């Protein structure tokens, strides 16, 4: 999905024709814009430029996928661009970001972050922090996914990336915030009801 999304965005923001009509000059011009011009986003029929440029890792990932896709189009006769010309497109080196302990929020930092937050946001952020769930997995959490225990709780996380189910345990800290939120919940805090809601009381769209 990410691969298709990146290709669709690249064409919408940097090319004016469908992929099968793209010439060598069109492709090289679009690649140059991606590398050197501000980030572009399509909003309706308009192209909006931001103030910042793409970071090298984003450019590297996008161009790697783009070169693979255009090589496929070329070898199957969908575009009139030689594979050797596609292979000449230079891709910046990808540098994985390394994290250490100082890059991770500590519990005191989380506590300060949520100090003035609503009961729902306190429960959401602490549960998010302690489970390590992805944002959309937190949005999809139902009350039946929480197994309450005396000094802890087990949370079922429906893995959105691998279509699997995994488990995480949360402390009394998160439990206390979840219980406070459940006491204020505007509906039936059981079963398939979503645990966390937006300002309108609906599903949080990530």
N, CA and C of each residue as an Amber inpcrd file, in Angstrom:
protein
   618
   0.8240000  -1.1930000   0.0000000   0.0000000   0.0000000   0.0000000
   0.8630000   1.2500000   0.0000000   1.9250000   1.2510000   0.8220000
   2.8320000   2.4010000   0.8920000   3.5050000   2.6350000  -0.4560000
   3.9090000   1.5330000  -1.1180000   4.5700000   1.6150000  -2.4240000
   3.6450000   2.2720000  -3.4460000   2.4010000   1.8180000  -3.5130000
   1.4260000   2.3780000  -4.4530000   1.1220000   3.8300000  -4.1140000
   1.0010000   4.1220000  -2.8140000   0.7120000   5.4820000  -2.3730000
   1.8150000   6.4430000  -2.7880000   3.0760000   6.0250000  -2.6320000
   4.2010000   6.8850000  -3.0080000   4.2290000   7.1530000  -4.5080000
   3.9650000   6.1080000  -5.3090000   3.9630000   6.2770000  -6.7660000
   2.8190000   7.1810000  -7.2110000   1.6540000   7.0140000  -6.5850000
   0.4900000   7.8420000  -6.9290000   0.7430000   9.3010000  -6.5850000
   1.3270000   9.5450000  -5.4060000   1.6090000  10.9210000  -5.0020000
   2.6580000  11.5500000  -5.8990000   3.6900000  10.7840000  -6.2730000
   4.7420000  11.3200000  -7.1360000   4.1540000  11.7630000  -8.4720000
   3.3180000  10.9060000  -9.0650000   2.7330000  11.2830000 -10.3560000
   1.8270000  12.4920000 -10.2260000   1.0060000  12.5230000  -9.1700000
   0.0500000  13.6200000  -8.9960000   0.7450000  14.9600000  -8.7610000
   1.8850000  14.9230000  -8.0880000   2.5420000  16.1780000  -7.6880000
   3.6970000  16.5970000  -8.6030000   4.2840000  15.6510000  -9.3490000
   5.4860000  15.9930000 -10.1220000   5.3760000  15.6870000 -11.6150000
   4.3040000  15.0290000 -12.0230000   4.1220000  14.7120000 -13.4370000
   2.7370000  15.1800000 -13.8920000   2.6430000  15.6340000 -15.1190000
   1.3610000  16.1540000 -15.6100000   0.5960000  15.1390000 -16.4550000
   1.2350000  14.0100000 -16.7750000   0.5930000  12.9900000 -17.6130000
   0.5870000  11.6360000 -16.9140000  -0.2580000  10.7120000 -17.3690000
  -0.2210000   9.3480000 -16.8250000   1.1500000   8.7250000 -17.0460000
   1.4930000   7.7110000 -16.2500000   2.8190000   7.1140000 -16.3360000
   3.1460000   6.6160000 -17.7410000   2.1670000   6.0200000 -18.4260000
   2.4650000   5.4290000 -19.7330000   2.7470000   6.4670000 -20.8180000
   2.5140000   7.7640000 -20.5230000   2.8100000   8.8300000 -21.4880000
   4.0930000   9.5790000 -21.1430000   4.7700000   9.1780000 -20.0650000
   5.9400000   9.8990000 -19.5970000   7.1510000   9.6430000 -20.4980000
   7.8320000  10.7200000 -20.8520000   9.0660000  10.6070000 -21.6380000
  10.2780000  10.6650000 -20.7070000  11.4360000  10.4260000 -21.2680000
  12.6690000  10.4800000 -20.4910000  12.8560000  11.8690000 -19.8700000
  12.6260000  12.9170000 -20.6480000  12.7930000  14.2800000 -20.1450000
  11.7930000  14.5950000 -19.0310000  10.5580000  14.1000000 -19.1900000
   9.5510000  14.2960000 -18.1370000  10.0330000  13.6780000 -16.8210000
  10.5460000  12.4560000 -16.9210000  10.9780000  11.7330000 -15.7380000
  12.1550000  12.4310000 -15.0590000  13.1520000  12.8190000 -15.8490000
  14.3390000  13.4630000 -15.2740000  13.9980000  14.8140000 -14.6590000
  13.0820000  15.5360000 -15.2850000  12.6540000  16.8210000 -14.7360000
  11.9310000  16.6390000 -13.4050000  11.0630000  15.6220000 -13.3350000
  10.3220000  15.3490000 -12.1030000  11.2700000  14.9190000 -10.9880000
  12.2590000  14.0960000 -11.3280000  13.2410000  13.6520000 -10.3350000
  14.0300000  14.8350000  -9.8040000  14.4050000  15.7470000 -10.6890000
  15.1380000  16.9470000 -10.2730000  14.2980000  17.8060000  -9.3250000
  13.0070000  17.9430000  -9.6340000  12.1140000  18.7190000  -8.7640000
  11.9940000  18.0670000  -7.3900000  11.8770000  16.7530000  -7.3810000
  11.7660000  16.0340000  -6.1110000  13.0050000  16.2810000  -5.2470000
  14.1750000  16.2870000  -5.8740000  15.4260000  16.4460000  -5.1330000
  15.6710000  17.8830000  -4.6850000  15.2640000  18.8380000  -5.5140000
  15.7180000  20.2160000  -5.2930000  14.6440000  21.2330000  -4.9360000
  13.3860000  20.9240000  -5.2370000  12.3140000  21.8870000  -5.0070000
  11.5920000  21.5910000  -3.6890000  10.8360000  22.5800000  -3.1640000
  10.0440000  22.3330000  -1.9470000   9.0520000  21.1900000  -2.1430000
   8.6400000  20.5980000  -1.0450000   7.6690000  19.5030000  -1.0730000
   6.3700000  19.9770000  -1.7160000   5.8050000  19.1360000  -2.5530000
   4.5330000  19.4500000  -3.1960000   3.4380000  18.5120000  -2.7030000
   2.2560000  19.0770000  -2.5280000   1.0750000  18.2860000  -2.1820000
  -0.0580000  18.6990000  -3.0950000  -0.8780000  17.7220000  -3.5030000
  -2.0500000  18.0510000  -4.3050000  -3.2600000  18.1780000  -3.3940000
  -3.9150000  19.3200000  -3.4730000  -5.1540000  19.5570000  -2.7300000
  -6.2360000  19.8580000  -3.7590000  -7.0930000  18.8670000  -4.0240000
  -8.0750000  19.0250000  -5.0950000  -7.3670000  19.0940000  -6.4310000
  -7.6100000  20.1870000  -7.1430000  -6.9640000  20.3800000  -8.4520000
  -5.7290000  21.2590000  -8.3680000  -5.3460000  21.6380000  -7.1670000
  -4.2190000  22.5560000  -7.0010000  -3.0040000  21.8510000  -6.4010000
  -1.8230000  22.3180000  -6.8030000  -0.5710000  21.8430000  -6.2290000
  -0.0950000  22.8890000  -5.2260000   0.0860000  22.4700000  -3.9810000
   0.5340000  23.3690000  -2.9230000   1.9850000  23.0540000  -2.5840000
   2.8450000  24.0780000  -2.5320000   4.2440000  23.8810000  -2.1560000
   4.4460000  24.2730000  -0.7030000   5.1280000  23.4070000   0.0420000
   5.4620000  23.7370000   1.4140000   6.7740000  24.5240000   1.4520000
   7.1580000  24.9380000   2.6190000   8.3920000  25.7150000   2.7410000
   9.6280000  24.8230000   2.7930000   9.4640000  23.5680000   3.2770000
  10.6240000  22.7000000   3.4450000  10.7780000  21.7240000   2.2800000
  11.9590000  21.1370000   2.1880000  12.2460000  20.1410000   1.1530000
  12.2110000  18.7440000   1.7710000  12.1400000  17.7330000   0.8920000
  12.1870000  16.3610000   1.3710000  13.5650000  16.0570000   1.9600000
  13.5800000  15.1990000   2.9740000  14.8370000  14.7690000   3.5670000
  15.4690000  13.6880000   2.6930000  16.8110000  13.5370000   2.7620000
  17.5020000  12.5560000   1.9040000  16.9330000  11.1500000   1.9820000
  16.5410000  10.6830000   3.1660000  16.0030000   9.3220000   3.2840000
  14.6880000   9.1660000   2.5310000  13.8550000  10.2220000   2.5620000
  12.5820000  10.1770000   1.8340000  12.8340000  10.1520000   0.3290000
  13.7690000  10.9730000  -0.1150000  14.1280000  10.9980000  -1.5370000
  14.6830000   9.6390000  -1.9590000  15.5470000   9.0710000  -1.1270000
  16.1450000   7.7690000  -1.4390000  15.0780000   6.6950000  -1.6000000
  14.1430000   6.6280000  -0.6460000  13.0940000   5.6110000  -0.6980000
  12.1990000   5.8040000  -1.9130000  11.8030000   7.0570000  -2.1730000
  10.9160000   7.3440000  -3.3010000  11.5710000   7.0000000  -4.6270000
  12.8350000   7.4010000  -4.8110000  13.5140000   7.1500000  -6.0850000
  13.8250000   5.6640000  -6.2820000  14.1100000   4.9570000  -5.2100000
  14.3390000   3.5100000  -5.3270000  13.0850000   2.8180000  -5.8520000
  11.9330000   3.1810000  -5.2830000  10.6610000   2.5980000  -5.7310000
  10.3380000   3.0440000  -7.1540000  10.6130000   4.3150000  -7.4540000
  10.3100000   4.8500000  -8.7820000  11.1390000   4.1610000  -9.8620000
  12.4090000   3.9390000  -9.5890000  13.2810000   3.2890000 -10.5750000
  12.8430000   1.8480000 -10.8350000  12.4400000   1.1590000  -9.7870000
  11.9330000  -0.2040000  -9.9670000  10.6810000  -0.2160000 -10.8390000
   9.7900000   0.7300000 -10.5590000   8.5250000   0.7920000 -11.2920000
   8.7620000   1.1420000 -12.7620000   9.6200000   2.1310000 -13.0280000
   9.8660000   2.5290000 -14.4130000  10.6620000   1.4710000 -15.1700000
  11.5040000   0.7270000 -14.4760000  12.2100000  -0.3810000 -15.1270000
  11.2030000  -1.4320000 -15.5850000  10.2280000  -1.7150000 -14.7290000
   9.1540000  -2.6420000 -15.0980000   8.3760000  -2.1130000 -16.3100000
   8.0040000  -0.8270000 -16.2850000   7.2480000  -0.2410000 -17.4050000
   8.0490000  -0.3080000 -18.6960000   9.3620000  -0.0170000 -18.5970000
  10.2230000  -0.0160000 -19.7810000  10.3740000  -1.4210000 -20.3660000
  10.6630000  -2.3930000 -19.4960000  10.9080000  -3.7660000 -19.9700000
   9.6600000  -4.4130000 -20.5540000   8.4710000  -3.8890000 -20.1680000
   7.2310000  -4.4470000 -20.6960000   6.6160000  -3.5750000 -21.7900000
   7.3750000  -2.5680000 -22.2520000   6.9420000  -1.7640000 -23.3770000
   5.8740000  -0.7240000 -23.0860000   5.6890000  -0.3640000 -21.8000000
   4.6540000   0.6040000 -21.4490000   5.1460000   2.0500000 -21.5570000
   6.4580000   2.2540000 -21.4970000   7.0310000   3.5920000 -21.6710000
   8.2240000   3.4960000 -22.6100000   8.5050000   4.5790000 -23.3130000
   9.6210000   4.6030000 -24.2550000  10.8390000   5.2380000 -23.5910000
  11.3010000   4.6030000 -22.5220000  12.4890000   5.0530000 -21.8030000
  13.3820000   3.8360000 -21.6110000  14.6360000   3.9380000 -22.0340000
  15.5410000   2.7860000 -21.9480000  15.8840000   2.4780000 -20.4850000
  15.9470000   1.1990000 -20.1210000  16.3160000   0.8300000 -18.7410000
  17.6380000   1.4420000 -18.3040000  18.6030000   1.5840000 -19.2420000
  19.8990000   2.1440000 -18.8700000  19.7760000   3.6060000 -18.4270000
  18.8150000   4.3260000 -19.0410000  18.6060000   5.7200000 -18.6330000
  17.9700000   5.7970000 -17.2480000  17.1040000   4.8310000 -16.9510000
  16.4740000   4.7920000 -15.6300000  17.5160000   4.4610000 -14.5700000
  18.4140000   3.5230000 -14.8860000  19.4240000   3.1040000 -13.9060000
  20.4110000   4.2230000 -13.5920000  20.5240000   5.2160000 -14.4860000
  21.4680000   6.3240000 -14.2700000  20.9520000   7.3600000 -13.2670000
  19.6740000   7.2740000 -12.9200000  19.1290000   8.2180000 -11.9410000
  19.8100000   7.9670000 -10.5920000  20.4310000   8.9980000 -10.0570000
  21.1970000   8.8490000  -8.8170000  20.2710000   8.9350000  -7.6060000
  20.4460000   7.9750000  -6.7230000  19.6350000   7.9040000  -5.5030000
  20.5140000   8.1930000  -4.2940000  20.1350000   9.1380000  -3.4450000
  20.9360000   9.4120000  -2.2430000  21.0320000   8.1730000  -1.3670000
  22.1460000   8.0300000  -0.6730000  22.3070000   6.8950000   0.2330000
  21.3080000   6.9770000   1.3800000  20.7680000   5.8300000   1.7540000
  19.7980000   5.7810000   2.8490000  20.5450000   5.5780000   4.1580000
  20.2740000   6.4380000   5.1330000  20.9340000   6.3490000   6.4380000
  19.8950000   6.0350000   7.5110000  19.8680000   4.7920000   7.9790000
  18.8990000   4.4380000   9.0290000  19.1100000   5.2940000  10.2770000
  18.0190000   5.7190000  10.8620000  18.0990000   6.5240000  12.0680000
  18.2570000   5.6210000  13.2690000  19.3150000   5.8760000  14.0400000
  19.5720000   5.0740000  15.2190000  19.0650000   5.8000000  16.4580000
  18.3240000   5.0830000  17.2900000  17.7860000   5.6590000  18.5160000
  18.4910000   5.0670000  19.7250000  18.6730000   5.8790000  20.7320000
  19.1640000   5.3570000  22.0030000  18.2360000   5.8460000  23.1070000
  18.6030000   5.5800000  24.3380000  17.7120000   5.8500000  25.4730000
  17.2610000   7.3060000  25.5400000  18.1300000   8.2390000  25.1940000
  17.7720000   9.6540000  25.3050000  16.7340000  10.0870000  24.2760000
  16.5160000   9.2730000  23.2400000  15.5350000   9.6070000  22.2140000
  14.1250000   9.1320000  22.5700000  13.9980000   8.3800000  23.6430000
  12.7070000   7.8160000  24.0310000  12.1220000   8.6210000  25.1880000
  10.8480000   8.9400000  25.1040000  10.1890000   9.6670000  26.1900000
  10.2180000   8.8390000  27.4710000  10.5310000   9.4960000  28.5830000
  10.4880000   8.8360000  29.8780000   9.0940000   9.0120000  30.4840000
   8.8000000   8.2580000  31.5370000   7.4900000   8.3830000  32.1780000
   7.2510000   9.7880000  32.7350000   8.2610000  10.4280000  33.3750000
   8.0360000  11.8140000  33.8330000   7.7110000  12.7680000  32.6870000
   8.3180000  12.5420000  31.5190000   8.0370000  13.4010000  30.3610000
   6.6090000  13.1990000  29.8750000   6.1460000  11.9420000  29.8620000
   4.7640000  11.6680000  29.4670000   3.8000000  12.3080000  30.4590000
   4.1260000  12.1760000  31.7500000   3.2610000  12.7500000  32.7830000
   3.1370000  14.2620000  32.6050000   4.2470000  14.9160000  32.2820000
   4.2050000  16.3650000  32.0540000   3.4100000  16.6890000  30.7970000
   3.5530000  15.8580000  29.7780000   2.8600000  16.0730000  28.5120000
   1.3460000  16.0350000  28.6790000   0.8590000  15.1220000  29.5170000
  -0.5910000  14.9270000  29.6410000  -1.1930000  15.6180000  30.8610000
  -0.3790000  16.3980000  31.5600000  -0.8270000  16.9810000  32.8270000
  -2.1600000  17.7050000  32.7110000  -2.3530000  18.4880000  31.6620000
  -3.5840000  19.2670000  31.5120000  -4.5240000  18.6770000  30.4580000
  -4.2420000  17.4470000  30.0220000  -5.0660000  16.8220000  28.9800000
  -6.3830000  16.3290000  29.5650000  -7.3260000  16.0590000  28.6880000
  -8.6170000  15.5150000  29.1090000  -8.4390000  14.0850000  29.6040000
  -9.3930000  13.5510000  30.3820000  -9.2910000  12.1620000  30.8400000
  -9.1220000  11.1700000  29.6840000  -9.8210000  11.4090000  28.5780000
  -9.7100000  10.4970000  27.4410000  -8.2970000  10.5260000  26.8560000
  -7.7330000  11.7230000  26.6890000  -6.3900000  11.8200000  26.1150000
  -5.3330000  11.2530000  27.0570000  -5.5230000  11.4460000  28.3580000
  -4.5890000  10.8490000  29.3090000  -4.5890000   9.3290000  29.1640000
  -5.7780000   8.7450000  29.0830000  -5.8820000   7.2930000  28.9240000
  -5.2800000   6.8430000  27.5970000  -5.5570000   7.5840000  26.5380000
  -5.0580000   7.2220000  25.2100000  -3.5390000   7.2730000  25.1690000
  -2.9580000   8.3710000  25.6610000  -1.5050000   8.5400000  25.5540000
  -0.7570000   7.5360000  26.4310000  -1.2420000   7.3220000  27.6670000
  -0.5650000   6.3490000  28.5250000  -0.6870000   4.9290000  27.9680000
  -1.8600000   4.5820000  27.4400000  -2.0360000   3.2440000  26.8610000
  -1.1520000   3.0830000  25.6280000  -1.0920000   4.1280000  24.8210000
  -0.2410000   4.1280000  23.6350000   1.2140000   3.9250000  24.0350000
   1.6370000   4.6430000  25.0570000   3.0270000   4.6000000  25.5200000
   3.3880000   3.2210000  26.0610000   2.5190000   2.6560000  26.8720000
   2.8560000   1.3940000  27.5360000   2.6910000   0.1700000  26.6410000
   1.7970000   0.2290000  25.6780000   1.6030000  -0.9250000  24.7870000
   2.5380000  -0.9040000  23.5850000   2.9710000   0.2910000  23.1720000
   3.7840000   0.3880000  21.9660000   2.9830000   0.1410000  20.7000000
   1.6750000   0.2430000  20.7880000   0.8140000   0.0130000  19.6180000
   0.9760000   1.1430000  18.6040000   0.7160000   0.8250000  17.3510000
   0.7030000   1.8670000  16.3270000  -0.5150000   2.7670000  16.5330000
  -0.4540000   3.9550000  15.9690000  -1.5410000   4.9160000  16.1650000
  -2.8820000   4.3660000  15.7030000  -2.9130000   3.7310000  14.5260000
  -4.1940000   3.2190000  14.0300000  -4.6690000   2.0100000  14.8390000
  -3.7350000   1.2950000  15.4670000  -4.1300000   0.1790000  16.3260000
  -4.7850000   0.6890000  17.6030000  -4.2820000   1.8060000  18.1170000
  -4.9110000   2.4400000  19.2770000  -6.3110000   2.9270000  18.9070000
  -6.4350000   3.5280000  17.7200000  -7.7480000   4.0110000  17.2680000
  -8.7510000   2.8570000  17.1480000  -8.2780000   1.6850000  16.7670000
  -9.1580000   0.5290000  16.5450000  -9.4580000  -0.2640000  17.8220000
  -8.8710000   0.1100000  18.9350000  -9.0290000  -0.6640000  20.1650000
 -10.4780000  -0.6420000  20.6610000 -10.9870000  -1.8090000  21.0480000
 -12.3500000  -1.9200000  21.5910000 -12.2560000  -2.2620000  23.0800000
 -13.3510000  -2.0150000  23.7950000 -13.3540000  -2.3130000  25.2230000
 -13.1530000  -3.8030000  25.4870000 -13.6290000  -4.6450000  24.5840000
 -13.4560000  -6.0810000  24.7860000 -11.9930000  -6.5130000  24.6300000
 -11.1530000  -5.6210000  24.0980000  -9.7340000  -5.9400000  23.9260000
  -8.9330000  -5.7590000  25.2140000  -9.5790000  -5.2570000  26.2580000
  -8.8930000  -5.0440000  27.5380000  -9.3380000  -6.1120000  28.5270000
  -8.3810000  -6.8880000  29.0100000  -8.6690000  -7.9260000  30.0050000
  -8.2010000  -7.4140000  31.3680000  -9.1520000  -7.0210000  32.1970000
  -8.8280000  -6.4090000  33.4870000  -8.3240000  -7.4510000  34.4780000
  -7.2850000  -7.0830000  35.2310000  -6.7450000  -7.9510000  36.2710000
  -6.6040000  -7.1290000  37.5570000  -6.1560000  -7.7690000  38.6260000
  -6.1160000  -7.0670000  39.9190000  -5.0760000  -5.9530000  39.9490000
  -3.8670000  -6.2100000  39.4460000  -2.8070000  -5.2070000  39.4870000
  -2.2830000  -4.8290000  38.0990000  -2.9380000  -5.2930000  37.0780000
  -2.5120000  -4.9800000  35.7120000  -3.6790000  -5.2440000  34.7700000
  -3.4260000  -5.0950000  33.4980000  -4.4280000  -5.4350000  32.4860000
  -3.7050000  -5.8870000  31.2270000  -4.3210000  -6.8390000  30.5380000
  -3.7710000  -7.3010000  29.2670000  -4.5690000  -6.6580000  28.1370000
  -3.8480000  -6.1150000  27.1710000  -4.4930000  -5.4570000  26.0440000
  -4.2300000  -6.2690000  24.7760000  -5.2940000  -6.5970000  24.0640000
  -5.1800000  -7.2820000  22.7730000  -5.0000000  -6.2240000  21.6920000
  -3.9230000  -6.3450000  20.9210000  -3.6410000  -5.3910000  19.8470000
  -3.8090000  -6.1080000  18.5160000  -4.6850000  -5.5860000  17.7060000
  -4.9410000  -6.1900000  16.3990000  -3.9760000  -5.5600000  15.4040000
  -2.9080000  -6.2930000  15.1370000  -1.7770000  -5.8080000  14.3480000
  -2.2310000  -5.3960000  12.9490000  -2.1290000  -4.0970000  12.6550000
  -2.6050000  -3.5940000  11.3640000  -1.6250000  -3.8650000  10.2330000
  -0.3850000  -4.1650000  10.5630000   0.6360000  -4.3530000   9.5300000
   0.7590000  -5.8100000   9.1080000   0.7020000  -6.7190000  10.0740000
   0.9200000  -8.1320000   9.7820000  -0.3410000  -8.9800000   9.9000000
  -1.4810000  -8.3160000  10.1310000  -2.7620000  -9.0220000  10.2520000
  -2.6940000 -10.1210000  11.2980000  -2.0370000  -9.8180000  12.4120000
  -1.9290000 -10.7650000  13.5090000  -2.4550000 -10.1230000  14.7860000
  -2.5180000 -10.9010000  15.8360000  -2.9340000 -10.3840000  17.1400000
  -1.7660000 -10.5410000  18.1070000  -1.4700000  -9.4710000  18.8360000
  -0.4280000  -9.5730000  19.8540000  -0.9690000  -9.0030000  21.1670000
  -0.2290000  -9.2240000  22.2410000  -0.6950000  -8.8190000  23.5620000
   0.3240000  -7.8820000  24.2050000  -0.1750000  -6.9930000  25.0440000
   0.7000000  -6.1100000  25.8140000   0.0780000  -5.9230000  27.1890000
   0.9210000  -5.7110000  28.1760000   0.4380000  -5.5100000  29.5380000
   0.6550000  -4.0580000  29.9490000  -0.3200000  -3.4940000  30.6120000
  -0.2150000  -2.1070000  31.0670000  -0.2660000  -2.0710000  32.5910000
   0.3210000  -1.0110000  33.1470000   0.4360000  -0.8860000  34.5990000
  -0.8110000  -0.2410000  35.1980000  -0.8010000  -0.1570000  36.5230000
  -1.9070000   0.4890000  37.2190000  -2.0310000   1.9600000  36.8230000
  -0.9440000   2.5480000  36.4060000  -0.9890000   3.9490000  35.9840000
  -1.9450000   4.1160000  34.8070000  -1.7230000   3.3350000  33.7410000
  -2.6130000   3.4110000  32.5740000  -4.0190000   2.9430000  32.9310000
  -4.0980000   1.9030000  33.7610000  -5.4080000   1.3770000  34.1470000
  -6.2410000   2.4460000  34.8410000  -5.5910000   3.2190000  35.7540000
  -6.3410000   4.2530000  36.4760000  -6.9220000   5.2880000  35.5260000
  -6.1550000   5.6410000  34.5000000  -6.6580000   6.6170000  33.5180000
  -7.7470000   6.0110000  32.6440000  -7.5940000   4.7330000  32.2910000
  -8.6270000   4.0600000  31.5010000  -9.9370000   3.9630000  32.2830000
  -9.8310000   3.6440000  33.5800000 -11.0350000   3.5370000  34.3980000
 -11.7160000   4.8910000  34.5750000 -10.9020000   5.9500000  34.7410000
 -11.4700000   7.2950000  34.8650000 -12.2090000   7.6730000  33.5900000
 -11.6200000   7.3120000  32.4400000 -12.2640000   7.6020000  31.1550000
 -13.5200000   6.7500000  30.9740000 -13.4470000   5.4930000  31.3930000
 -14.6060000   4.6180000  31.2320000 -15.8010000   5.1350000  32.0490000
 -15.5330000   5.7210000  33.2130000 -16.6150000   6.2670000  34.0430000
 -17.3000000   7.4650000  33.3930000 -16.5890000   8.1240000  32.4430000
 -17.1430000   9.2940000  31.7560000 -17.5820000   8.9630000  30.3290000
 -17.3720000   7.7190000  29.9200000 -17.5860000   7.3230000  28.5220000
 -19.0240000   7.6090000  28.0750000 -19.1870000   8.2940000  26.9480000
 -20.5330000   8.6560000  26.4760000 -21.2270000   7.5400000  25.7060000
 -21.4000000   6.4170000  26.3490000 -22.0320000   5.2840000  25.6680000
 -21.8040000   4.0210000  26.4700000 -21.8500000   2.8910000  25.7830000
 -21.6830000   1.5950000  26.4280000 -20.2130000   1.1950000  26.3720000
 -19.5240000   1.2870000  27.5050000 -18.0890000   0.9940000  27.5410000
 -17.8480000  -0.5070000  27.6770000 -18.3610000  -1.2690000  26.7290000
 -18.2050000  -2.7230000  26.7300000 -18.1330000  -3.2080000  25.2850000
 -17.7540000  -4.4720000  25.1570000 -17.8300000  -5.1420000  23.8620000
 -17.0920000  -4.4490000  22.7280000 -17.8010000  -4.2660000  21.6230000
 -17.1810000  -3.7530000  20.4010000 -17.1350000  -2.2290000  20.3320000
 -17.5400000  -1.5380000  21.3800000 -17.4480000  -0.0720000  21.3820000
 -15.9780000   0.3400000  21.3620000 -15.6560000   1.3610000  20.5620000
 -14.2770000   1.8470000  20.5180000 -13.9110000   2.4640000  21.8580000
 -12.6900000   2.1940000  22.3280000 -12.2420000   2.7400000  23.6110000
 -12.0620000   4.2510000  23.5160000 -11.4170000   4.7010000  22.4580000
 -11.1030000   6.1180000  22.3260000 -11.9310000   6.7530000  21.2100000
 -12.4360000   7.9530000  21.4740000 -13.3420000   8.6350000  20.5520000
 -12.8330000  10.0350000  20.2320000 -13.2780000  10.5690000  19.0940000
 -12.9160000  11.9440000  18.7680000 -13.8330000  12.9160000  19.5010000
 -13.6740000  14.2140000  19.2200000 -14.4160000  15.2490000  19.9220000
 -15.9330000  15.1240000  19.7210000 -16.3350000  14.4510000  18.6290000
 -17.7640000  14.2660000  18.3420000 -18.3100000  12.9560000  18.8720000
 -17.4540000  12.2120000  19.5870000 -17.8950000  10.9320000  20.1070000
 -17.8860000   9.8270000  19.0800000 -17.1150000  10.0150000  17.9940000
 -17.0430000   9.0230000  16.9210000 -15.6660000   8.3720000  16.8840000
 -15.5380000   7.3940000  15.9940000 -14.2590000   6.7080000  15.7710000
 -13.1820000   7.7170000  15.3810000 -12.0070000   7.5660000  15.9640000
 -10.8800000   8.4550000  15.6310000 -10.2700000   7.9830000  14.3210000
 -10.3300000   8.8140000  13.3160000  -9.7510000   8.4560000  12.0170000
  -8.2820000   8.8590000  12.0010000  -7.3960000   7.8620000  11.8430000
  -5.9490000   8.1540000  11.8740000  -5.5090000   8.7070000  10.5200000
